[in-house]
Coordinates of C-alpha atoms and ligand atoms in Angstrom, one line a residue:
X1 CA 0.0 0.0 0.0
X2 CA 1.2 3.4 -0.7
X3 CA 2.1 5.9 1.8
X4 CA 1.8 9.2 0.3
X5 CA 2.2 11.6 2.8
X6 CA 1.2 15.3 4.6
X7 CA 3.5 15.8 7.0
X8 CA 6.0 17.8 8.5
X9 CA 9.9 17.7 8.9
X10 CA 12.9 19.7 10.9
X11 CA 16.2 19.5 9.8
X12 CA 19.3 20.9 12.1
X13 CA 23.0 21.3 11.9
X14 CA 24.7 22.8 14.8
X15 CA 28.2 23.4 15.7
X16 CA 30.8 21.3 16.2
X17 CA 30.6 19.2 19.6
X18 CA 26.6 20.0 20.2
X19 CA 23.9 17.8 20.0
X20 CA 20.9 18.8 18.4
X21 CA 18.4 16.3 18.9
X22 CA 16.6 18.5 21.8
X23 CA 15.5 21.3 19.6
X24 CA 14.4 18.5 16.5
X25 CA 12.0 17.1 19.4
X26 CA 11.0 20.9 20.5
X27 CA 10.2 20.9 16.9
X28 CA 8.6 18.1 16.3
X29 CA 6.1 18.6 19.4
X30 CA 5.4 22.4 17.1
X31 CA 4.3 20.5 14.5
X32 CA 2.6 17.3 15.6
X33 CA -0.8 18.8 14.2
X34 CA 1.1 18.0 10.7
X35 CA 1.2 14.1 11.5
X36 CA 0.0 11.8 14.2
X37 CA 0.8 8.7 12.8
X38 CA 4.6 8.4 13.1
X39 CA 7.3 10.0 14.5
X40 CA 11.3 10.0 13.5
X41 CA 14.7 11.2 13.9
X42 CA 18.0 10.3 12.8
X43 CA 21.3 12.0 13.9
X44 CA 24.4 12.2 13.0
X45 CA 27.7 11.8 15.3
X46 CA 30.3 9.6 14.6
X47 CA 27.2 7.9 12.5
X48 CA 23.8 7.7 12.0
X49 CA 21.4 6.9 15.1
X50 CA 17.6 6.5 14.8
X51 CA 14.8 6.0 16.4
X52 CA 11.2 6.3 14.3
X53 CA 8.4 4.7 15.7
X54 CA 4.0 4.7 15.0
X55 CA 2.9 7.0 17.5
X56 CA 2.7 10.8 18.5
X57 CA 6.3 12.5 19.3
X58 CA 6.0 12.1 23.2
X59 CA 4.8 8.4 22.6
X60 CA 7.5 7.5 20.2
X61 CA 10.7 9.2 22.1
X62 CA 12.2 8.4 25.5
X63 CA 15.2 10.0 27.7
X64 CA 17.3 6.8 26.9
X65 CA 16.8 7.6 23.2
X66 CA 18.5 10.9 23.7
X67 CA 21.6 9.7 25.0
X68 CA 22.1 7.6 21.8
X69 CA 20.7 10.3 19.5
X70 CA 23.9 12.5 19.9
X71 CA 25.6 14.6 17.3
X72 CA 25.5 18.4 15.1
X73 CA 23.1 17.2 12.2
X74 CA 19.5 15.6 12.6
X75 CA 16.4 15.1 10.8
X76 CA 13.6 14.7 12.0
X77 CA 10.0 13.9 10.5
X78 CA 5.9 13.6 11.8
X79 CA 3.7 11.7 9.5
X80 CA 0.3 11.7 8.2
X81 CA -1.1 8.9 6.1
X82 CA -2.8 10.5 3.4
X83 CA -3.1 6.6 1.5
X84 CA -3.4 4.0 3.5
X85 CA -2.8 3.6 6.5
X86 CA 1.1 3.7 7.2
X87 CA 3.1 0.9 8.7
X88 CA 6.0 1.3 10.8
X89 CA 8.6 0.0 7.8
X90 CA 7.8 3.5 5.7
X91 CA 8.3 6.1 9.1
X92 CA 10.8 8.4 7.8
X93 CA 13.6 9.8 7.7
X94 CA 15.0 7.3 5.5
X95 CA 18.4 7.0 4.9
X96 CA 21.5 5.1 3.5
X97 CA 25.1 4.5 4.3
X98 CA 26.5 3.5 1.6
X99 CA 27.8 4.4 -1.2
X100 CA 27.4 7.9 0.5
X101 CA 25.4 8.6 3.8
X102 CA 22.5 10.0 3.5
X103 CA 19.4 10.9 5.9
X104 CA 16.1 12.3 3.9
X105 CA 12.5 13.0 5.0
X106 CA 10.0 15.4 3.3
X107 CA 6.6 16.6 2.5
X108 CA 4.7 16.2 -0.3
X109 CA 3.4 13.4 -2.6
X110 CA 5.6 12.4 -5.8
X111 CA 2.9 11.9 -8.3
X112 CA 5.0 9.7 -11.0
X113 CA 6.1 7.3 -8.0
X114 CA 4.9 4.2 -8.9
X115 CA 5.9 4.8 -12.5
X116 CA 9.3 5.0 -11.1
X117 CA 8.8 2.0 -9.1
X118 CA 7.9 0.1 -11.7
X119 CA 9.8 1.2 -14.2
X120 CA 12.7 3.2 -13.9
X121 CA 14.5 1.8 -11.0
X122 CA 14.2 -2.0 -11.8
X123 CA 15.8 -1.2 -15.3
X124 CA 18.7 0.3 -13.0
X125 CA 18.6 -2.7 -11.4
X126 CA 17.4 -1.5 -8.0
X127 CA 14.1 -2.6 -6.0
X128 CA 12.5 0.0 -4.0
X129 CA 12.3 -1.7 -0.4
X130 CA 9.3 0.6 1.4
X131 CA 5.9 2.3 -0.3
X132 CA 7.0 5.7 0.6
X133 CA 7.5 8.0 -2.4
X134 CA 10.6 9.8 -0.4
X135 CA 12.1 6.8 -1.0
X136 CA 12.5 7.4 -5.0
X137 CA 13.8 11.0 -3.8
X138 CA 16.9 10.0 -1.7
X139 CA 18.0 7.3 -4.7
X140 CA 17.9 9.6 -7.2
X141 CA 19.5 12.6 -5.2
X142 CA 22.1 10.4 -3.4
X143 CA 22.8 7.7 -7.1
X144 CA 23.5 11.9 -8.7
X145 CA 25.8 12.8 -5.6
X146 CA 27.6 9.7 -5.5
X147 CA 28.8 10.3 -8.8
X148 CA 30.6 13.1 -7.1
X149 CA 33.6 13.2 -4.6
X150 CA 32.9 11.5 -1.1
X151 CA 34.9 14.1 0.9
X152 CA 34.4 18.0 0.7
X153 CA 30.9 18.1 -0.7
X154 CA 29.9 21.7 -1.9
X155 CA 27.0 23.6 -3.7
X156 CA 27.7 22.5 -6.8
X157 CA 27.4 18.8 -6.1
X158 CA 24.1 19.1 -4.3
X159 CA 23.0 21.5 -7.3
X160 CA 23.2 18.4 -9.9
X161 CA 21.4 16.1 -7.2
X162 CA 18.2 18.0 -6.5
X163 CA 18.7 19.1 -10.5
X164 CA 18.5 15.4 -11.3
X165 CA 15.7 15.3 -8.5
X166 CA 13.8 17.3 -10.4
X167 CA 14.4 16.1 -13.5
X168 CA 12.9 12.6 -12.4
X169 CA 11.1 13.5 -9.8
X170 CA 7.3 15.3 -10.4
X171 CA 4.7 16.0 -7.8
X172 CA 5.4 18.1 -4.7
X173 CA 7.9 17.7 -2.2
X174 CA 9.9 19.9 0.5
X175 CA 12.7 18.0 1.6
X176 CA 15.2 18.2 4.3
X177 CA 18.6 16.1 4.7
X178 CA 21.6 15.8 6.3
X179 CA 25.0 14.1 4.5
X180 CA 27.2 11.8 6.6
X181 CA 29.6 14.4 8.7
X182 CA 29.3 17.2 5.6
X183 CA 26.3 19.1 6.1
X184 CA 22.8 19.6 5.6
X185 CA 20.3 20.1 2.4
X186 CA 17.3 20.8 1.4
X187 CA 14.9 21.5 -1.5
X188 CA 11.6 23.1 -2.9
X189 CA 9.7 21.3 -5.7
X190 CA 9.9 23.6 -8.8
X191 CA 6.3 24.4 -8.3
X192 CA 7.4 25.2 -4.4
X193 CA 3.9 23.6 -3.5
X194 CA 4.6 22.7 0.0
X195 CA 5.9 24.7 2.4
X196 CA 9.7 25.3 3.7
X197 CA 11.5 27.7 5.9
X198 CA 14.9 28.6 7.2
X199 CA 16.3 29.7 10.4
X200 CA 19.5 30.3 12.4
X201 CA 20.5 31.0 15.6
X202 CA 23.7 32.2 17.7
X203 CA 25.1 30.9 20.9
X204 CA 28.7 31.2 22.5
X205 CA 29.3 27.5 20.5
X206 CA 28.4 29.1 16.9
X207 CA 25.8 29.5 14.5
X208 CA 22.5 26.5 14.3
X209 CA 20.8 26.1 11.2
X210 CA 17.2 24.6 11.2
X211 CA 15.3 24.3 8.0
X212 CA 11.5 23.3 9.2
X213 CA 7.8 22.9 7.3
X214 CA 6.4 25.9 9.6
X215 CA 7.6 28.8 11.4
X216 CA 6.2 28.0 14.5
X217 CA 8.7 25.0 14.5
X218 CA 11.7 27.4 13.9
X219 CA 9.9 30.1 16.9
X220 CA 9.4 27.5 19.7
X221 CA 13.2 26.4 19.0
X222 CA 14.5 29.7 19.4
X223 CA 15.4 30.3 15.9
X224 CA 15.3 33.7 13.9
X225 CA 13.6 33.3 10.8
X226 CA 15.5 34.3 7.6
X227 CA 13.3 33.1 5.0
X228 CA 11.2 30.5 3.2
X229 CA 12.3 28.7 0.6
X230 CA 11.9 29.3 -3.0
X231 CA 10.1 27.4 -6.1
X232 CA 13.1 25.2 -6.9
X233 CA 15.5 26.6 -4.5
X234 CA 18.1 24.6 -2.7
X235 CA 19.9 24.8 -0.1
X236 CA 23.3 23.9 1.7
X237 CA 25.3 24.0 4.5
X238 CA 28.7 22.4 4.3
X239 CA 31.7 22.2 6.4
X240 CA 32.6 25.9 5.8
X241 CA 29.1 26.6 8.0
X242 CA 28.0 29.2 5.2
X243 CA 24.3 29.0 3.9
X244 CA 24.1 28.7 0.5
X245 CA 21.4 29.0 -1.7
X246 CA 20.7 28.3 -5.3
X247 CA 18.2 28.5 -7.4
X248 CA 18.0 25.1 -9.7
X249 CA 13.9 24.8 -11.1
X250 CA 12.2 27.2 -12.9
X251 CA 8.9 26.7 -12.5
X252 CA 5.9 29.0 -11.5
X253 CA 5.9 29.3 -7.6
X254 CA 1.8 27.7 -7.1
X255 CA 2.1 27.2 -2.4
X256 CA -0.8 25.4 -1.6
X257 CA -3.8 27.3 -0.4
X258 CA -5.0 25.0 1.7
X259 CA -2.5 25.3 4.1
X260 CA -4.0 28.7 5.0
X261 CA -7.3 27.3 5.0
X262 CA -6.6 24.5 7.5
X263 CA -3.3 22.8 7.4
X264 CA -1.2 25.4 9.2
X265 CA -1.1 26.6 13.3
X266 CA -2.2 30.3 12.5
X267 CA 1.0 31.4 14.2
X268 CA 2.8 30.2 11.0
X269 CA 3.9 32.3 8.9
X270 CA 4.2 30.7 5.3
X271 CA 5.8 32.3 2.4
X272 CA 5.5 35.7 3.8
X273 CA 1.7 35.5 5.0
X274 CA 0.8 34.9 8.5
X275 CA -2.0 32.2 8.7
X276 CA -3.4 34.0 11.3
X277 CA -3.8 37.2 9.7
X278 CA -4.9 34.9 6.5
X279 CA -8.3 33.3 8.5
X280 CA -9.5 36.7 10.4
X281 CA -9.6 38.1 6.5
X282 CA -11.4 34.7 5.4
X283 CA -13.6 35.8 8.2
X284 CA -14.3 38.7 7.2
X285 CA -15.2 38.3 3.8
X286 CA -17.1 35.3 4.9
X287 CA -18.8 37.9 7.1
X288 CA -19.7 40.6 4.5
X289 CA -21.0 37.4 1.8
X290 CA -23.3 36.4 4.8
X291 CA -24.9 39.9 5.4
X292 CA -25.4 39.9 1.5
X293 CA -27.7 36.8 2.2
X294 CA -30.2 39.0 4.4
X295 CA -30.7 36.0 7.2
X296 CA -30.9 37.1 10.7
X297 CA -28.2 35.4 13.3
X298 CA -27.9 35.5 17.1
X299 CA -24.7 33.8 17.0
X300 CA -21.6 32.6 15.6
X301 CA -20.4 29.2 16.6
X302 CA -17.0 28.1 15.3
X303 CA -16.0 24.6 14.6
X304 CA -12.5 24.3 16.8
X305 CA -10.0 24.3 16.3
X306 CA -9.1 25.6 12.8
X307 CA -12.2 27.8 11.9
X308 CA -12.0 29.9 15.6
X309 CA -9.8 32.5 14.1
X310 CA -12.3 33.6 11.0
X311 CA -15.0 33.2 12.9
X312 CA -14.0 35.6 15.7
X313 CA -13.8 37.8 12.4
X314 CA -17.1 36.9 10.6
X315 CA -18.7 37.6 13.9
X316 CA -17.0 41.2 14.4
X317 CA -18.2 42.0 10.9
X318 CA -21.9 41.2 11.4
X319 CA -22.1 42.3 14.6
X320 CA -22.9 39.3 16.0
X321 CA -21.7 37.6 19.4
X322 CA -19.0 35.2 18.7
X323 CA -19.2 32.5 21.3
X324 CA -17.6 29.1 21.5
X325 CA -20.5 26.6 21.6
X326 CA -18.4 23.5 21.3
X327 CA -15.7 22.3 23.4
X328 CA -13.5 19.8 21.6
X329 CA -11.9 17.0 23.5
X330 CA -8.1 17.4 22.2
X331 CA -7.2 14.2 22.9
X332 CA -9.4 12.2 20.5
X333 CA -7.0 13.3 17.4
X334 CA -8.3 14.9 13.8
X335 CA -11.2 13.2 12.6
X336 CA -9.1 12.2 9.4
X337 CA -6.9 10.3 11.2
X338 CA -9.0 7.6 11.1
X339 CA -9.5 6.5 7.9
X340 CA -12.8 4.8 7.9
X341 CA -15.9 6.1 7.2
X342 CA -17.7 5.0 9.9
X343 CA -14.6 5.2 13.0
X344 CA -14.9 8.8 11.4
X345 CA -18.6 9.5 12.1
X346 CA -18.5 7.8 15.5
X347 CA -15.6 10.4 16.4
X348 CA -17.2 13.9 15.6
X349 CA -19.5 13.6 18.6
X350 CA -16.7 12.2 21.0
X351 CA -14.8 15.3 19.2
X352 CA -17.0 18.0 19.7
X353 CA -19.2 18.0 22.9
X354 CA -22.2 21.3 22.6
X355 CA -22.8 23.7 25.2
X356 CA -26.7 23.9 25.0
X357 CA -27.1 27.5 26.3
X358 CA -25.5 28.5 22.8
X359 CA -27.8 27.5 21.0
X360 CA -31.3 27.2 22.4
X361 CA -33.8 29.3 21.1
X362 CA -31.3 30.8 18.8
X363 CA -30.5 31.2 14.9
X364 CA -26.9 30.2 15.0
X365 CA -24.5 30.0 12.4
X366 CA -21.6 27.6 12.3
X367 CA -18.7 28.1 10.6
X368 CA -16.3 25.4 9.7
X369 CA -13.1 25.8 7.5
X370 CA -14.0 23.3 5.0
X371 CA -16.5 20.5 4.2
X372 CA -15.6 17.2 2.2
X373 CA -17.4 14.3 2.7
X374 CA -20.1 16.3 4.7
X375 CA -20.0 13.6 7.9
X376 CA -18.5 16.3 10.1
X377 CA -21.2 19.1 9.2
X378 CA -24.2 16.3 8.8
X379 CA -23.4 15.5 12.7
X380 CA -23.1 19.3 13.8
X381 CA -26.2 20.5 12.5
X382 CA -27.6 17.2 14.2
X383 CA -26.1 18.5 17.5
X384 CA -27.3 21.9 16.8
X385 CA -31.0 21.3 16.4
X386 CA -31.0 18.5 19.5
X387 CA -29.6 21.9 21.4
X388 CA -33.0 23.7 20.7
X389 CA -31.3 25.8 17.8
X390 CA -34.2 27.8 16.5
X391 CA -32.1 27.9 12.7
X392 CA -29.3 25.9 12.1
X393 CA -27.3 28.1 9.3
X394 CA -23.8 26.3 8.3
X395 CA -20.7 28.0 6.3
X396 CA -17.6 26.8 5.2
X397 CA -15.2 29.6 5.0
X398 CA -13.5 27.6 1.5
X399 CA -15.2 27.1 -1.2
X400 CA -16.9 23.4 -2.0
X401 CA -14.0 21.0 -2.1
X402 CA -14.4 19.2 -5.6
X403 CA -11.2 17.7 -6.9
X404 CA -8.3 15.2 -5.3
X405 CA -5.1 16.3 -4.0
X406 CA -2.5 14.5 -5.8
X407 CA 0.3 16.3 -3.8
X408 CA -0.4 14.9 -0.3
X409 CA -3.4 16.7 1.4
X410 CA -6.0 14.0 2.1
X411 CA -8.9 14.9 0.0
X412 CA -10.3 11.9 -0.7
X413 CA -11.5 10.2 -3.5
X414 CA -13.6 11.5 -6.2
X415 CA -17.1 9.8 -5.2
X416 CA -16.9 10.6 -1.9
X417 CA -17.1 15.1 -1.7
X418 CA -20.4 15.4 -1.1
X419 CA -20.3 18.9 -3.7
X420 CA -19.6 17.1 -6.5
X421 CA -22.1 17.4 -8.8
X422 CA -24.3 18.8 -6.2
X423 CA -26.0 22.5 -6.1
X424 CA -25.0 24.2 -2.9
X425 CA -28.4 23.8 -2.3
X426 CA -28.3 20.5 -2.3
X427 CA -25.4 20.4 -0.7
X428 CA -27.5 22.3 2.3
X429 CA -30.3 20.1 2.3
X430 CA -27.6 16.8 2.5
X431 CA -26.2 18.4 5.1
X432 CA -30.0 19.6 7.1
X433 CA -28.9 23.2 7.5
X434 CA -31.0 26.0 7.0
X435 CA -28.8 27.6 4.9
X436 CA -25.1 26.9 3.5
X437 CA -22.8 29.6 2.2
X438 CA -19.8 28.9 0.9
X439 CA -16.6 31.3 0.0
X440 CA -16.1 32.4 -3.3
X441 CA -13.2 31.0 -4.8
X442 CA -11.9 34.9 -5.7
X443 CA -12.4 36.0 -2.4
X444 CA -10.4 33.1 -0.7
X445 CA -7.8 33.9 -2.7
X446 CA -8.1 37.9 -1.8
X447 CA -7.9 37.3 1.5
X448 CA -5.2 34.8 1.9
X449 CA -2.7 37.3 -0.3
X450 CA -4.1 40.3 2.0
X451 CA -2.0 42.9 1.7
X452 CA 1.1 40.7 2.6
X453 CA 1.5 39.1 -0.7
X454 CA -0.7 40.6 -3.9
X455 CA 1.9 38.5 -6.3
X456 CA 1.0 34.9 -4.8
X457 CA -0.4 32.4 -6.6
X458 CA -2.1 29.5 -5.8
X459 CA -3.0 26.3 -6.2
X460 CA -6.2 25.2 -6.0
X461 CA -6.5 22.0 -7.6
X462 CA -9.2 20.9 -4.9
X463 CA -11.1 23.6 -5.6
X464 CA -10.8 23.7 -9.3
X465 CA -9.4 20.8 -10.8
X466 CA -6.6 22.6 -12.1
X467 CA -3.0 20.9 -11.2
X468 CA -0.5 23.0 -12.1
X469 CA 2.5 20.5 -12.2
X470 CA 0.9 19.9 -16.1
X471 CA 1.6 15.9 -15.0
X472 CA -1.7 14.7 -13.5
X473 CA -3.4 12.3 -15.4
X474 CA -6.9 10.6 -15.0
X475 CA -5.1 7.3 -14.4
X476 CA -3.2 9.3 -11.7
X477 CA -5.9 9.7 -9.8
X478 CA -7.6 6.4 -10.4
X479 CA -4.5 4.7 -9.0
X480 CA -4.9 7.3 -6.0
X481 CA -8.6 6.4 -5.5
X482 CA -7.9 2.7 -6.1
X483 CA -5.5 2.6 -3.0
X484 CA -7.5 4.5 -1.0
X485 CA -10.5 2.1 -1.4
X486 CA -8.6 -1.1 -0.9
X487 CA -7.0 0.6 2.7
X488 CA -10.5 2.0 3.5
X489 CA -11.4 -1.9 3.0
X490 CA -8.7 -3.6 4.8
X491 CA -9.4 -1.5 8.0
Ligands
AMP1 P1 -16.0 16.1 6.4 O1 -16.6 15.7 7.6 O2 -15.6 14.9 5.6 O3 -16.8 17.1 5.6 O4 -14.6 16.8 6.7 C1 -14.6 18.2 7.1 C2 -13.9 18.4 8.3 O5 -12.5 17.9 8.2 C3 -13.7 19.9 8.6 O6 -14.0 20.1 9.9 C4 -12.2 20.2 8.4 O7 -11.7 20.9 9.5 C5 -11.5 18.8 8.4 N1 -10.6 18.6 7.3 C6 -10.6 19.2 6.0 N2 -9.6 18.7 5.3 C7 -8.9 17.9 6.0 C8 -7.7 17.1 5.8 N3 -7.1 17.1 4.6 N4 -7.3 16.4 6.8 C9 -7.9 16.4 8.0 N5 -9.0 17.0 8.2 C10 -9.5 17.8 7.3

């Protein structure tokens, strides 16, 4: 079974004589909301260490791992099934010893993976041994680099690897790495799809680089930022401890909007925009389409954790109290994490528990950042109206989720988004809510970009089908439907 993935990854090199595997856990903890399926890190000392395990961070790791885990470079990785469910033989990083140590984890989905798998690497005589698509990164980026010389690795070498990467390599992927006792790496796709951002700090011992998915990871470590990575833009740190970058794809820069929308912690700040700042202006607008609709509304009820941001903003615009009418059980994990249908219905009520003064004898409106199969929002408006809700008015501050993520967001398949070839009306009625809005496609985009960034531009395959890696074929996607079937089955 494949094991495409959504995840998120921290990559560190620190000075000579430190240990870094403290601030890749720090990190790791920042960004377990990217993946709670698996956790990993490898180091590098005198040679590479692991420790990877199915689990959250603080389930997977143990003092007695530290003391083993010792050394200046370290990647480390949280994953999130987005096909299949994962076994423990595909937690990343991955990496090899020989002929040239590598370490490797990323983010993304590499949309031509089995093709290599069945093709291109049996004709070079070598046999994939996991169902993780990082795996066809690290042999093509370490078979290029081996090609080079072992000792005194520099820019240049790493150029032709990720340049070979992306010669072979389509999809979207952010990766980090670390080479045996040289340095660290990492890369944007050409597209720069997924997110990826750089940090350093100072101490008496000398300068730490970290290279992380998210901001936040690089803040709670105690990093100053210094930027994100671009579209096809690499990165290396070598024994000389200088960063360089250069820039080896050319390809439009299209960061996924849906990070914004729900991915991200809002105190990320992804290619320039903070994902805070990004959901009070969904709110807003979200705010101003509703007034447009001329319904009345006593209240606005967010659906925690992601949609609390816009809809302390939708509120504010309409003048409406903002109150918090569920209290979600943190514990219980996303709702996706399950991959089931029905383990997934079962969870939103052990999720999300009402507070019944909220809504009784009110026309509430509950906002949620997105709705794809429907389950979450059928079983919320269910809740609502045993509350006493007087009107039970529903938004989704995205627009109808239509099309499936080939680069690694779980979307699901085709068949199941309960918009597809639905009216919103219908959609509404599906659902049992009064009244569905949805936000306009333009308007999503308008507020994401704010101010901050006017020049972004998106992609929004799930929205609109478009996928602008030009690569995605019907078959594709079939294949990506077929194994998510088969694991929805075997569960
Ligand atoms: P559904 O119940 O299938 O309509 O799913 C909608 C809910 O899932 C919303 O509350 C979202 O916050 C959440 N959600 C949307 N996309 C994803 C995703 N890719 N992974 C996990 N949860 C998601």
């Amino acid at each position: 079974m494949l094991a495409a993935t959504m995840c998120g990854f921290i990559s560190i090199f620190g000075p000579d004589g430190t240990d870094v595997v403290q601030d890749v856990l720090n990190g790791l903890l920042a960004i377990q909301h990217r993946g709670q399926d698996a956790a990993g890190v490898v180091t590098f000392g005198e040679k590479f260490e692991a420790k990877k395990g199915l689990g959250l961070v603080r389930e997977v790791f143990e003092e007695k791992h530290l003391h083993r885990l010792r050394g200046p470079l370290a990647v480390g990785h949280v994953r999130y099934p987005t096909v299949g469910v994962g076994s423990d033989t595909d937690v990343q990083p991955f990496w090899l010893d020989f002929p040239v140590g590598v370490a490797m984890a990323h983010n993304g989905n590499v949309t031509n993976f089995l093709e290599l798998k069945r093709r291109y690497f049996p004709q070079r005589g070598i046999y994939l041994n996991s169902n993780c698509d990082l795996e066809a990164v690290l042999y093509v980026f370490a078979a290029e680099l081996m090609k080079r010389p072992r000792q005194g690795i520099g820019p240049e070498d790493v150029r032709e690897a990720v340049a070979e990467v992306f010669r072979m390599v389509k999809g979207s992927y952010s990766v980090v790495g670390i080479v045996s006792g040289q340095g660290m790496f990492a890369f944007r796709d050409p597209f720069g799809i997924k997110p990826i951002i750089v940090g350093q700090k100072q101490t008496p011992e000398g300068t730490w680089f970290a290279v992380a998915s998210e901001s936040v990871v690089l803040d709670v470590a105690g990093y100053e930022i210094l930027r994100d990575l671009r579209a096809g833009e690499m990165l290396w740190i070598g024994k000389d401890r200088k960063l360089h970058t250069v820039q080896v794809g050319g390809e439009p820069h299209r960061p996924c909007i849906f990070e914004y929308v729900y991915f991200a912690r809002p105190d990320s700040t992804l290619d320039g925009v903070s994902v805070y700042q990004a959901r009070l202006r969904l709110g807003e607008r979200m705010g101003r389409s509703w007034q447009a609709t001329g319904l009345d509304v006593d209240v606005v009820i967010p659906v925690p954790e992601s949609a609390r941001t816009a809809a302390q903003a939708m509120a504010e615009t309409m003048g409406v109290p903002y109150r918090e009418g569920f209290v979600k059980n943190r514990y219980v994990g996303r709702t996706f994490i399950m991959p089931s249908d029905k383990k997934r219905r079962d969870s939103v009520r052990q999720k999300l528990n009402p507070i019944r003064i909220e809504f009784e004898g009110k026309r509430v409106l509950i906002l949620d950042d997105s709705i794809v199969r429907g389950h979450t929002s059928r079983q919320i408006v269910k809740i609502a109206r045993q509350m006493g809700a007087k009107k039970v008015y529903l938004a989704s501050y995205s627009p109808p989720l239509l099309y499936p993520c080939p680069y690694g967001i779980d979307m699901s398949t085709q068949r199941e988004f309960i918009a597809r070839g639905r009216t919103v009306e219908e959609v509404g009625k599906e659902i049992g809510a009064d009244h569905l809005l949805f936000q306009d496609i333009d308007d999503m985009v308008e507020a994401v970009r704010g101010s901050e960034r006017r020049d972004l531009v998106f992609c929004k395959a799930c929205f609109e089908g478009s996928y602008p890696t030009g690569d995605v074929t019907e078959e594709m996607l079939r294949d990506i439907e077929q194994e998510r079937l088969a694991a929805a089955k075997t569960e």
